[in-house]
XYZ file of C-alpha atoms in Angstrom:
657
model
C -56.329 -106.101 181.762
C -59.320 -106.957 180.388
C -61.030 -104.442 183.305
C -58.888 -102.019 181.827
C -61.004 -102.127 178.675
C -64.371 -102.156 180.074
C -63.821 -98.632 182.011
C -62.908 -96.915 178.551
C -65.556 -94.097 177.444
C -66.002 -94.077 173.685
C -68.009 -90.597 173.624
C -70.165 -91.423 170.937
C -69.697 -95.400 170.704
C -73.932 -95.104 171.236
C -74.084 -93.471 167.926
C -71.860 -96.126 165.791
C -75.161 -99.217 167.910
C -77.893 -97.718 166.873
C -76.763 -97.455 163.143
C -75.838 -101.571 164.085
C -77.663 -103.291 167.084
C -74.773 -105.928 165.240
C -71.739 -104.413 167.125
C -72.652 -104.254 170.417
C -71.326 -108.149 171.337
C -68.487 -106.714 169.750
C -67.574 -103.937 171.808
C -65.109 -104.752 174.429
C -62.869 -104.941 171.231
C -63.916 -101.701 170.240
C -63.159 -99.903 174.080
C -59.776 -101.819 173.515
C -58.986 -100.573 170.196
C -60.099 -96.297 171.693
C -58.326 -98.086 174.857
C -55.013 -98.204 172.666
C -55.935 -94.827 170.848
C -56.338 -92.688 173.458
C -53.002 -94.098 175.527
C -51.217 -93.122 172.407
C -52.284 -89.662 172.499
C -51.760 -89.227 176.168
C -47.992 -90.509 175.692
C -47.177 -87.668 172.647
C -48.094 -86.188 175.276
C -46.496 -86.646 177.258
C -43.740 -87.252 175.551
C -42.997 -85.045 172.793
C -45.226 -81.975 174.253
C -48.397 -83.336 171.593
C -49.320 -84.765 168.111
C -48.483 -81.075 167.136
C -44.848 -80.965 167.412
C -44.865 -84.562 166.569
C -45.938 -84.666 163.620
C -43.649 -81.636 162.600
C -40.139 -84.387 162.853
C -39.867 -83.378 158.761
C -37.871 -79.641 161.104
C -35.200 -82.042 162.771
C -34.467 -85.165 161.348
C -32.617 -85.287 157.706
C -31.626 -82.549 157.182
C -32.372 -79.228 157.775
C -31.407 -76.149 157.587
C -31.598 -72.608 160.670
C -31.755 -69.407 160.067
C -28.101 -68.871 160.863
C -28.090 -70.733 157.989
C -26.085 -74.007 159.811
C -28.156 -77.616 159.128
C -28.918 -79.937 161.660
C -29.287 -83.303 160.525
C -30.596 -86.008 162.416
C -31.948 -89.810 162.059
C -32.257 -93.367 163.463
C -30.430 -95.854 163.275
C -30.584 -97.446 166.778
C -28.476 -100.860 165.523
C -25.985 -98.907 163.491
C -21.769 -98.594 165.347
C -21.620 -95.747 164.077
C -22.635 -93.072 161.312
C -20.912 -90.549 159.026
C -22.375 -87.986 156.590
C -20.120 -87.782 153.564
C -20.650 -86.658 149.350
C -20.183 -83.305 146.895
C -19.353 -81.259 149.669
C -16.880 -82.789 151.687
C -15.969 -85.102 148.110
C -17.228 -87.834 148.731
C -15.295 -88.393 152.101
C -16.296 -91.465 153.922
C -15.247 -90.606 157.547
C -14.747 -86.700 157.684
C -17.840 -85.706 159.396
C -19.627 -87.501 161.763
C -23.008 -87.955 164.021
C -22.951 -88.175 167.361
C -24.242 -90.399 168.788
C -27.541 -89.539 170.895
C -29.883 -91.008 173.037
C -32.895 -93.483 171.528
C -30.813 -95.169 168.454
C -31.016 -91.395 167.323
C -28.079 -89.469 166.009
C -26.285 -85.524 164.932
C -24.198 -83.695 163.594
C -24.744 -79.696 162.912
C -22.449 -78.593 160.777
C -21.716 -74.767 160.713
C -22.251 -72.703 158.121
C -19.144 -71.607 155.336
C -16.718 -68.709 155.452
C -19.026 -66.068 152.899
C -22.061 -67.367 155.583
C -23.397 -69.950 152.556
C -24.741 -73.674 153.735
C -22.403 -75.965 154.117
C -24.023 -78.087 151.456
C -25.550 -76.485 148.543
C -29.189 -77.337 147.327
C -28.818 -80.207 144.342
C -26.069 -81.711 145.183
C -25.820 -85.596 146.414
C -25.039 -87.284 149.950
C -25.130 -91.087 151.482
C -25.534 -92.197 155.490
C -22.286 -93.868 155.630
C -23.458 -96.422 158.470
C -20.540 -98.642 159.988
C -22.602 -101.920 161.335
C -20.952 -103.816 164.993
C -20.717 -106.817 162.209
C -19.049 -104.652 161.128
C -20.345 -103.546 157.863
C -19.755 -100.074 155.405
C -23.110 -99.523 153.977
C -23.948 -96.183 152.044
C -27.677 -94.960 152.292
C -30.582 -91.973 151.797
C -31.580 -91.355 154.567
C -35.051 -91.503 155.228
C -35.979 -88.260 155.257
C -34.729 -87.048 152.167
C -36.695 -85.132 149.869
C -35.496 -85.413 145.962
C -33.319 -88.558 144.964
C -32.866 -88.688 141.590
C -31.418 -91.498 139.442
C -28.742 -90.844 136.558
C -28.192 -91.929 134.030
C -27.591 -95.428 132.907
C -27.490 -96.206 137.351
C -30.679 -97.919 138.518
C -29.556 -97.493 142.000
C -30.769 -93.667 143.209
C -28.639 -90.716 144.595
C -29.986 -88.941 147.551
C -29.760 -85.144 146.437
C -29.743 -81.928 148.494
C -33.107 -80.351 148.154
C -33.038 -76.726 149.308
C -33.683 -73.926 146.082
C -32.284 -70.440 147.271
C -36.295 -70.044 145.393
C -38.687 -72.228 146.630
C -42.233 -72.363 145.132
C -44.492 -69.915 147.654
C -48.487 -71.247 146.821
C -50.302 -68.529 146.022
C -53.743 -70.375 145.991
C -55.938 -71.465 149.270
C -57.651 -75.016 149.289
C -60.370 -75.167 148.128
C -63.148 -75.825 149.969
C -63.777 -79.819 150.863
C -65.857 -80.963 147.444
C -69.512 -82.289 148.871
C -70.148 -84.468 145.445
C -66.031 -85.491 145.182
C -65.451 -86.218 141.538
C -62.323 -87.754 141.548
C -60.227 -87.937 138.898
C -58.061 -90.924 139.688
C -54.022 -89.340 137.468
C -50.932 -90.496 136.626
C -48.540 -87.486 136.132
C -45.703 -90.246 133.890
C -48.108 -91.191 132.213
C -50.106 -88.158 131.952
C -49.106 -87.926 127.223
C -49.621 -89.178 123.691
C -45.628 -90.193 124.002
C -44.306 -93.207 124.423
C -42.085 -91.367 127.334
C -42.637 -90.643 130.968
C -44.470 -87.294 131.247
C -43.998 -84.218 133.645
C -45.747 -82.607 136.561
C -45.558 -79.322 134.439
C -47.513 -81.425 130.885
C -50.352 -82.478 133.485
C -50.235 -78.828 135.205
C -50.327 -77.665 131.297
C -52.385 -80.158 128.543
C -53.916 -82.550 131.246
C -55.576 -79.687 134.255
C -57.487 -77.514 131.246
C -59.204 -81.151 130.259
C -59.991 -82.191 133.887
C -61.507 -79.150 134.794
C -63.314 -79.599 131.330
C -64.677 -82.559 132.047
C -66.624 -81.478 135.743
C -64.049 -83.773 137.958
C -63.366 -81.018 141.274
C -60.922 -83.588 142.527
C -57.069 -85.381 141.178
C -55.455 -88.745 143.191
C -52.108 -88.239 142.410
C -51.066 -91.992 141.954
C -47.246 -92.767 141.906
C -45.467 -89.257 143.283
C -44.401 -90.861 146.023
C -40.364 -91.873 144.875
C -40.181 -95.468 143.642
C -37.388 -97.062 141.857
C -39.256 -98.988 140.033
C -41.380 -97.821 137.485
C -43.286 -100.592 136.783
C -44.391 -100.679 140.378
C -46.898 -98.271 139.887
C -45.150 -96.918 142.506
C -46.634 -99.085 144.658
C -42.632 -99.784 146.570
C -41.537 -96.823 148.106
C -37.998 -95.757 148.568
C -38.222 -92.959 150.196
C -40.693 -91.614 151.189
C -40.523 -87.470 151.683
C -39.272 -87.011 148.625
C -41.611 -85.861 145.277
C -40.562 -88.833 142.123
C -37.803 -87.169 139.705
C -38.323 -88.914 137.507
C -41.630 -86.438 136.612
C -39.321 -83.392 137.505
C -39.047 -80.889 140.644
C -40.541 -81.275 143.454
C -41.090 -76.678 142.651
C -43.330 -78.060 139.574
C -44.759 -81.017 141.355
C -46.251 -77.655 143.841
C -47.056 -75.574 140.767
C -49.339 -78.614 139.754
C -50.699 -77.994 142.815
C -51.690 -74.674 142.800
C -53.204 -73.824 139.551
C -55.353 -76.617 139.997
C -55.964 -75.220 143.633
C -57.156 -73.119 141.060
C -59.463 -74.171 139.399
C -61.020 -75.204 143.070
C -59.876 -78.656 142.099
C -58.857 -80.823 145.058
C -56.504 -82.851 144.934
C -55.205 -86.019 146.892
C -52.481 -87.806 146.758
C -52.024 -91.972 146.553
C -49.964 -93.346 150.101
C -48.689 -96.143 150.858
C -47.768 -96.717 154.242
C -48.972 -100.192 153.948
C -45.110 -101.500 152.644
C -42.654 -100.313 151.785
C -40.003 -101.512 148.741
C -37.425 -104.719 149.921
C -34.709 -101.504 148.036
C -31.946 -101.291 150.970
C -29.499 -98.883 149.041
C -32.079 -96.542 147.972
C -35.016 -97.262 149.690
C -36.103 -98.203 154.204
C -34.937 -101.315 154.257
C -31.988 -102.308 156.613
C -31.571 -99.014 156.609
C -28.961 -99.418 160.331
C -27.767 -102.457 158.588
C -30.624 -104.834 161.065
C -33.214 -107.272 159.861
C -35.823 -104.078 161.642
C -35.718 -100.922 161.718
C -38.000 -99.784 160.425
C -39.996 -102.403 159.924
C -40.944 -105.866 161.997
C -38.201 -108.247 161.675
C -38.884 -111.523 159.435
C -41.191 -113.586 158.741
C -43.883 -110.513 160.891
C -41.504 -107.247 158.542
C -42.283 -109.495 155.661
C -45.394 -109.352 152.885
C -45.053 -112.970 150.639
C -47.359 -112.007 147.637
C -45.617 -107.754 147.766
C -42.244 -109.002 147.914
C -41.987 -105.477 150.219
C -41.430 -104.980 153.757
C -43.850 -104.621 157.074
C -43.800 -100.662 159.546
C -44.363 -101.739 162.728
C -47.094 -99.742 163.688
C -46.119 -100.197 167.628
C -42.335 -98.377 167.492
C -42.106 -94.875 168.909
C -40.230 -93.716 165.810
C -41.592 -95.295 163.025
C -45.126 -93.662 164.402
C -42.806 -90.533 163.793
C -42.058 -91.127 160.520
C -45.713 -91.782 159.141
C -47.553 -89.696 160.851
C -44.911 -86.511 160.106
C -44.933 -88.284 155.491
C -48.215 -87.185 155.882
C -47.761 -83.858 158.065
C -45.520 -82.890 155.312
C -47.573 -83.799 151.698
C -50.081 -81.609 153.478
C -47.733 -78.632 155.382
C -45.324 -78.378 152.215
C -46.420 -80.314 149.036
C -51.064 -78.584 150.195
C -52.036 -81.680 149.135
C -55.342 -82.113 150.870
C -56.402 -84.915 151.625
C -54.869 -89.251 151.030
C -56.374 -92.752 149.580
C -55.003 -95.083 151.096
C -53.211 -98.107 149.342
C -53.510 -101.527 151.159
C -55.822 -100.275 154.055
C -56.942 -104.099 154.474
C -53.584 -105.767 153.850
C -52.900 -103.144 157.279
C -56.086 -103.512 158.641
C -54.440 -108.072 158.462
C -52.299 -110.477 160.349
C -52.787 -112.166 157.180
C -53.707 -109.341 154.961
C -56.283 -110.072 153.131
C -54.457 -113.421 151.946
C -57.078 -116.599 151.228
C -59.684 -114.674 152.586
C -62.547 -114.418 151.053
C -64.698 -112.177 153.378
C -68.104 -113.693 153.319
C -69.211 -110.738 155.940
C -69.652 -112.952 158.809
C -68.697 -110.059 160.948
C -66.255 -112.127 163.576
C -64.149 -111.051 161.214
C -63.663 -108.054 161.389
C -62.192 -109.215 165.238
C -60.270 -111.146 167.297
C -56.765 -112.505 167.063
C -56.579 -111.944 163.157
C -56.905 -108.284 163.337
C -53.630 -105.897 163.857
C -54.745 -103.742 165.766
C -51.309 -101.440 165.856
C -51.910 -101.038 162.804
C -55.895 -100.424 163.509
C -54.677 -97.951 166.446
C -52.451 -96.399 163.761
C -54.897 -95.646 160.888
C -57.051 -94.012 163.917
C -54.387 -91.235 164.572
C -53.044 -91.080 161.722
C -57.222 -89.634 160.859
C -57.500 -87.288 164.840
C -54.441 -85.565 163.752
C -55.710 -85.191 160.058
C -59.008 -84.245 160.868
C -58.030 -82.087 163.825
C -55.136 -80.086 161.886
C -57.840 -79.698 158.826
C -60.680 -80.080 158.954
C -61.532 -80.152 155.486
C -59.335 -82.629 155.045
C -60.337 -85.817 152.253
C -59.374 -90.144 153.761
C -60.195 -92.809 151.472
C -59.839 -96.468 152.319
C -59.068 -98.701 150.102
C -60.886 -101.028 151.557
C -62.058 -104.861 150.016
C -63.180 -107.061 153.426
C -65.958 -104.197 154.523
C -64.653 -104.407 158.451
C -67.540 -102.095 159.736
C -66.631 -98.690 160.887
C -63.864 -98.217 159.230
C -65.586 -94.596 158.676
C -67.127 -93.569 160.837
C -65.702 -90.664 163.146
C -62.645 -92.035 166.020
C -65.333 -90.387 168.328
C -68.068 -93.177 167.514
C -65.217 -96.134 167.534
C -64.057 -96.229 163.655
C -61.195 -95.650 162.255
C -62.026 -91.758 161.175
C -61.652 -92.915 156.919
C -64.368 -90.141 155.078
C -64.245 -93.047 151.943
C -63.897 -96.404 151.643
C -63.351 -97.799 148.105
C -66.814 -99.499 146.596
C -63.845 -102.561 145.011
C -66.505 -104.866 144.015
C -67.999 -103.133 141.739
C -65.650 -103.018 139.079
C -65.530 -106.586 139.170
C -68.836 -106.572 139.164
C -68.516 -105.135 135.894
C -66.069 -107.600 134.250
C -67.485 -110.425 135.777
C -70.621 -109.376 133.899
C -68.909 -108.135 130.628
C -66.607 -111.526 130.205
C -69.410 -113.888 131.877
C -72.529 -113.516 130.434
C -74.620 -112.126 127.544
C -75.843 -109.004 127.028
C -79.645 -111.656 127.315
C -78.611 -113.217 130.339
C -78.056 -109.574 132.783
C -79.477 -110.092 136.121
C -80.825 -106.943 136.913
C -81.653 -107.695 140.695
C -77.712 -108.815 140.813
C -77.020 -105.196 139.302
C -78.456 -103.591 141.879
C -77.796 -105.728 144.020
C -74.033 -105.336 143.997
C -74.389 -100.713 143.449
C -76.187 -100.751 145.955
C -74.791 -102.592 148.472
C -73.187 -100.776 150.785
C -72.332 -100.014 155.067
C -74.997 -97.371 156.014
C -73.799 -95.027 156.965
C -70.405 -94.838 155.546
C -69.622 -93.584 152.658
C -68.703 -94.626 148.965
C -66.740 -93.876 146.268
C -68.225 -95.978 142.914
C -66.295 -96.549 140.231
C -66.474 -98.404 137.357
C -63.319 -99.136 136.681
C -60.022 -97.706 137.970
C -56.715 -98.406 136.964
C -56.868 -101.896 138.453
C -58.318 -102.967 135.544
C -57.058 -101.182 132.669
C -53.635 -102.879 133.779
C -52.015 -105.782 131.660
C -54.271 -109.487 133.398
C -57.038 -107.373 132.100
C -58.640 -104.694 130.425
C -60.378 -101.605 130.005
C -64.527 -101.748 129.573
C -64.122 -100.605 126.932
C -61.910 -102.819 125.705
C -64.391 -105.097 126.789
C -67.045 -104.361 124.414
C -64.807 -103.185 122.021
C -62.070 -104.793 121.681
C -59.418 -104.857 118.301
C -62.802 -103.189 115.889
C -61.549 -100.178 118.648
C -58.469 -99.647 116.174
C -60.251 -99.476 112.774
C -63.968 -98.782 113.643
C -64.304 -95.515 115.553
C -64.715 -92.842 112.948
C -67.531 -91.664 112.432
C -67.022 -91.652 108.516
C -67.668 -95.155 108.163
C -71.776 -97.196 108.824
C -71.481 -97.766 112.870
C -71.467 -101.477 113.038
C -73.088 -103.216 115.727
C -69.490 -103.585 117.472
C -69.241 -99.900 118.245
C -72.819 -98.771 118.745
C -73.334 -101.450 121.381
C -70.194 -101.185 124.011
C -70.360 -96.892 123.288
C -74.074 -97.275 124.426
C -72.613 -99.738 127.244
C -69.894 -97.891 128.478
C -71.618 -94.913 128.800
C -74.921 -96.717 130.690
C -72.358 -98.776 132.454
C -70.572 -95.141 133.811
C -74.003 -94.048 134.190
C -75.907 -96.334 136.561
C -72.682 -96.342 138.636
C -72.403 -92.770 139.364
C -75.853 -92.341 140.160
C -76.948 -95.261 142.142
C -73.237 -96.787 142.897
C -71.609 -93.903 145.170
C -72.417 -92.600 148.547
C -71.089 -88.467 147.621
C -68.539 -89.435 145.591
C -66.956 -91.307 142.120
C -64.310 -91.925 140.187
C -62.638 -92.600 137.246
C -59.105 -93.808 136.136
C -57.452 -91.411 133.359
C -58.375 -91.907 129.957
C -61.562 -94.085 130.091
C -63.577 -91.997 130.510
C -63.433 -91.639 126.528
C -63.377 -95.549 126.679
C -58.851 -95.207 125.604
C -58.551 -97.911 123.071
C -55.036 -99.648 125.065
C -54.614 -100.988 127.870
C -51.762 -100.318 129.953
C -47.884 -101.697 130.997
C -45.192 -100.112 132.349
C -41.210 -100.606 130.120
C -40.793 -103.618 131.956
C -38.006 -106.414 130.336
C -41.335 -108.248 129.611
C -42.275 -105.804 127.187
C -38.799 -104.571 126.235
C -38.606 -101.650 128.241
C -41.406 -100.024 125.428
C -43.362 -96.651 126.588
C -46.277 -97.315 123.871
C -49.106 -98.701 126.410
C -47.207 -96.383 128.870
C -48.991 -93.382 127.849
C -53.134 -91.522 127.934
C -53.336 -90.803 124.322
C -55.386 -86.976 125.124
C -54.894 -86.910 121.260
C -57.818 -88.560 120.337
C -59.902 -86.869 121.729
C -58.725 -83.843 118.632
C -59.429 -84.749 116.183
C -62.734 -83.958 115.541
C -64.708 -87.376 113.665
C -63.770 -89.820 116.400
C -65.772 -91.576 117.859
C -63.712 -91.223 120.951
C -65.180 -87.922 121.680
C -68.528 -88.963 121.989
C -67.916 -90.701 125.177
C -65.318 -87.454 125.932
C -68.809 -85.824 126.183
C -71.401 -88.175 127.799
C -68.706 -88.035 130.629
C -68.464 -84.150 130.661
C -72.168 -83.754 130.934
C -72.796 -86.413 132.653
C -70.912 -84.605 136.006
C -72.058 -81.207 134.791
C -75.613 -82.719 135.229
C -74.296 -84.318 139.320
C -73.083 -80.609 139.476
C -76.712 -79.049 139.044
C -78.848 -81.768 141.205
C -76.133 -83.069 143.621
C -77.136 -87.368 143.703
C -73.917 -87.916 145.038
C -74.629 -85.995 147.983
C -78.211 -87.215 147.853
C -79.186 -89.717 150.436
C -79.752 -93.350 148.784
C -81.296 -93.962 145.707
C -84.903 -94.949 146.080
C -85.168 -98.462 143.563
C -89.100 -98.399 141.928
C -88.639 -101.779 139.098
C -85.635 -103.437 138.367
C -87.600 -106.208 135.809
C -85.924 -108.708 134.214
C -88.294 -109.644 131.402
C -87.197 -106.131 129.899
C -84.072 -105.554 131.240
C -84.630 -101.718 132.975
C -84.133 -100.418 135.631
C -85.495 -97.202 137.528
C -84.621 -95.485 140.524
C -85.343 -91.349 142.084
C -81.770 -89.599 143.710
C -81.769 -86.359 143.374
C -84.503 -85.314 142.914
C -84.028 -87.399 139.363
C -85.452 -89.633 138.103
C -83.391 -92.141 136.184
C -84.289 -94.863 133.501
C -82.218 -97.547 131.826
C -83.651 -99.829 129.573
C -80.551 -102.687 129.377
C -82.912 -104.601 126.011
C -79.948 -105.708 124.149
C -83.290 -104.960 121.028
C -86.019 -103.994 122.236
C -87.173 -100.043 123.226
C -89.295 -99.065 125.871
C -92.945 -96.450 124.509
C -95.240 -95.289 126.462
C -93.859 -97.429 129.765
C -94.966 -95.953 132.896
C -93.466 -96.321 136.239
C -94.192 -95.628 139.760
C -92.523 -92.056 141.053
C -92.550 -91.022 144.731
C -94.355 -87.988 144.392
C -97.736 -86.764 142.106
C -96.266 -84.007 138.784
C -95.139 -82.874 135.638
C -91.737 -84.549 135.061
C -89.199 -82.468 132.604
C -88.325 -84.195 129.609
C -84.120 -85.216 130.267
C -84.146 -88.478 128.109
C -80.255 -88.895 127.667
C -79.266 -91.063 124.705
C -77.211 -93.851 125.837
C -79.697 -97.229 124.343
C -78.090 -98.959 121.178
C -80.435 -97.738 119.026
C -77.092 -96.548 116.669
C -75.648 -93.780 114.771
C -77.448 -90.514 113.697
C -77.151 -88.194 111.883
C -75.330 -85.325 112.745
C -78.227 -83.068 111.986
C -80.483 -85.737 113.853
C -78.337 -85.465 116.810
C -77.900 -82.059 117.200
C -81.983 -81.434 117.292
C -81.827 -84.487 120.396
C -78.847 -82.582 122.054
C -81.297 -79.623 121.083
C -84.245 -81.905 122.893
C -81.960 -83.041 126.028
């Protein structure tokens, strides 16, 4: 078998080795992975006519209406003894509509149209799959391919609703081109309102999209869209993979949101969760056919010890069909522009990253601890997406630092466009928690911001949703804490805490934006203006309160509150990047990281950055080295802790800038 992998040719593997010669000793691992990937593509071509047809399986599984209004229903339930369809359409008769058993664990049912030629199942009516098991159990299930699910009032379990509107939403605007510098606004539709309730897709379209455009972000990463029964899971315990969450509105309203974003030249990414699934049975994938496996590995391999969720069997043909078709569905039906893949670290290793510190030793990324079935799935997913949609954007949430995650599949990589620079926000939180201002280590900060794999694009961020949830605090809260409730008004004198907090909030963001990212930067909604509270979804522990499950955009509409200053800075920072393009420029040249002066100086994208982190001393006539001699325009940005200026002085400063 080893000889078989030795003979595998990776088309552009030499490019990867030229970039990182230390990978040479792991060449057999790369060849084996690529060989398994090639074999998968070959089998898809042989058995399914290629991945183009295979990834459109949402047209044949679940419920699909034909041109003559026949309904064809198909499911995969290999362990089931019998399948029936019940629902509003047949008065909830459990036996009147049996599925016919087909090969390879598949079941099929055809429903002719009514006498008036309308479909047998009306739009927006409820359905259930009745599964009879070999043990004699009768189970009521939602189709894994269900396109819509709702939770009725005072009901815990979600219901499957047949979604086939007579007048579906038609997208008007084409997808924008892939931005060279990706400026991401990480968003959650449900909390995108100051009101203590679940906000809607329509609210996001009307009230939040204009702010995102004004701020200069060109990409939205939408979280918690795939249907999840537990709101407080932040969308990471998915129950229905093809259904857009109904708690925010209808599928058509989500389509309108994306179409409107496209009209503003904003691309939209889906936070896709293929790393695990909810363990719910009645309204989830778990035990769909009555077995402990079906879409998942049998326990213990099929269970995540920390997340309390089920783990997919990526070697299964039908699981591959389900997941790849799921990606295609969101791209085709909703016209998303790509994906941020959640939990990639958990997917890539049998240990799921639990108890692993990932020191950077290359042996950690190869060997028996690596789940090659998962790696091959990710390679296949990226190959399919980038072949069908050349401008598609894929981002890996990986904390391990595995080499070649963001190199092309042709080089032997996993094919992602970007990975998240997850060490950066952890560093900022550590500094704010543990160090006094005068103890900040400029060299260590620069090292963390620039420590990334050469040639693999990184999305930098000072904080994301992870740093905003209960159990942690946002940067603004770490900096200003309770004074945010009492001293953010410009009608009262600036206090030292607010003064320091506002300036450091700006400096941390600018430094992260300009030095930490390679083609990408991310901000979690509301944090750009220093949102004054953490994030906590309604749950038993807080008496089901929505008080912290919201974003107080109304604070920006009160002119005398200093939140507006942070908002304006974030906007101007993005607009300046749009002008000079430092995110898409080569990595910065750092010319100074002076510990005594607490100064960091670097050049990137033909812009010279000078940041003074000294808590008490301004620097005058400060001499710095530059790469190119000449006259440098004075573009001073006032983020140093120098106290609040009067309104007319601020106006003068703005003119100088």
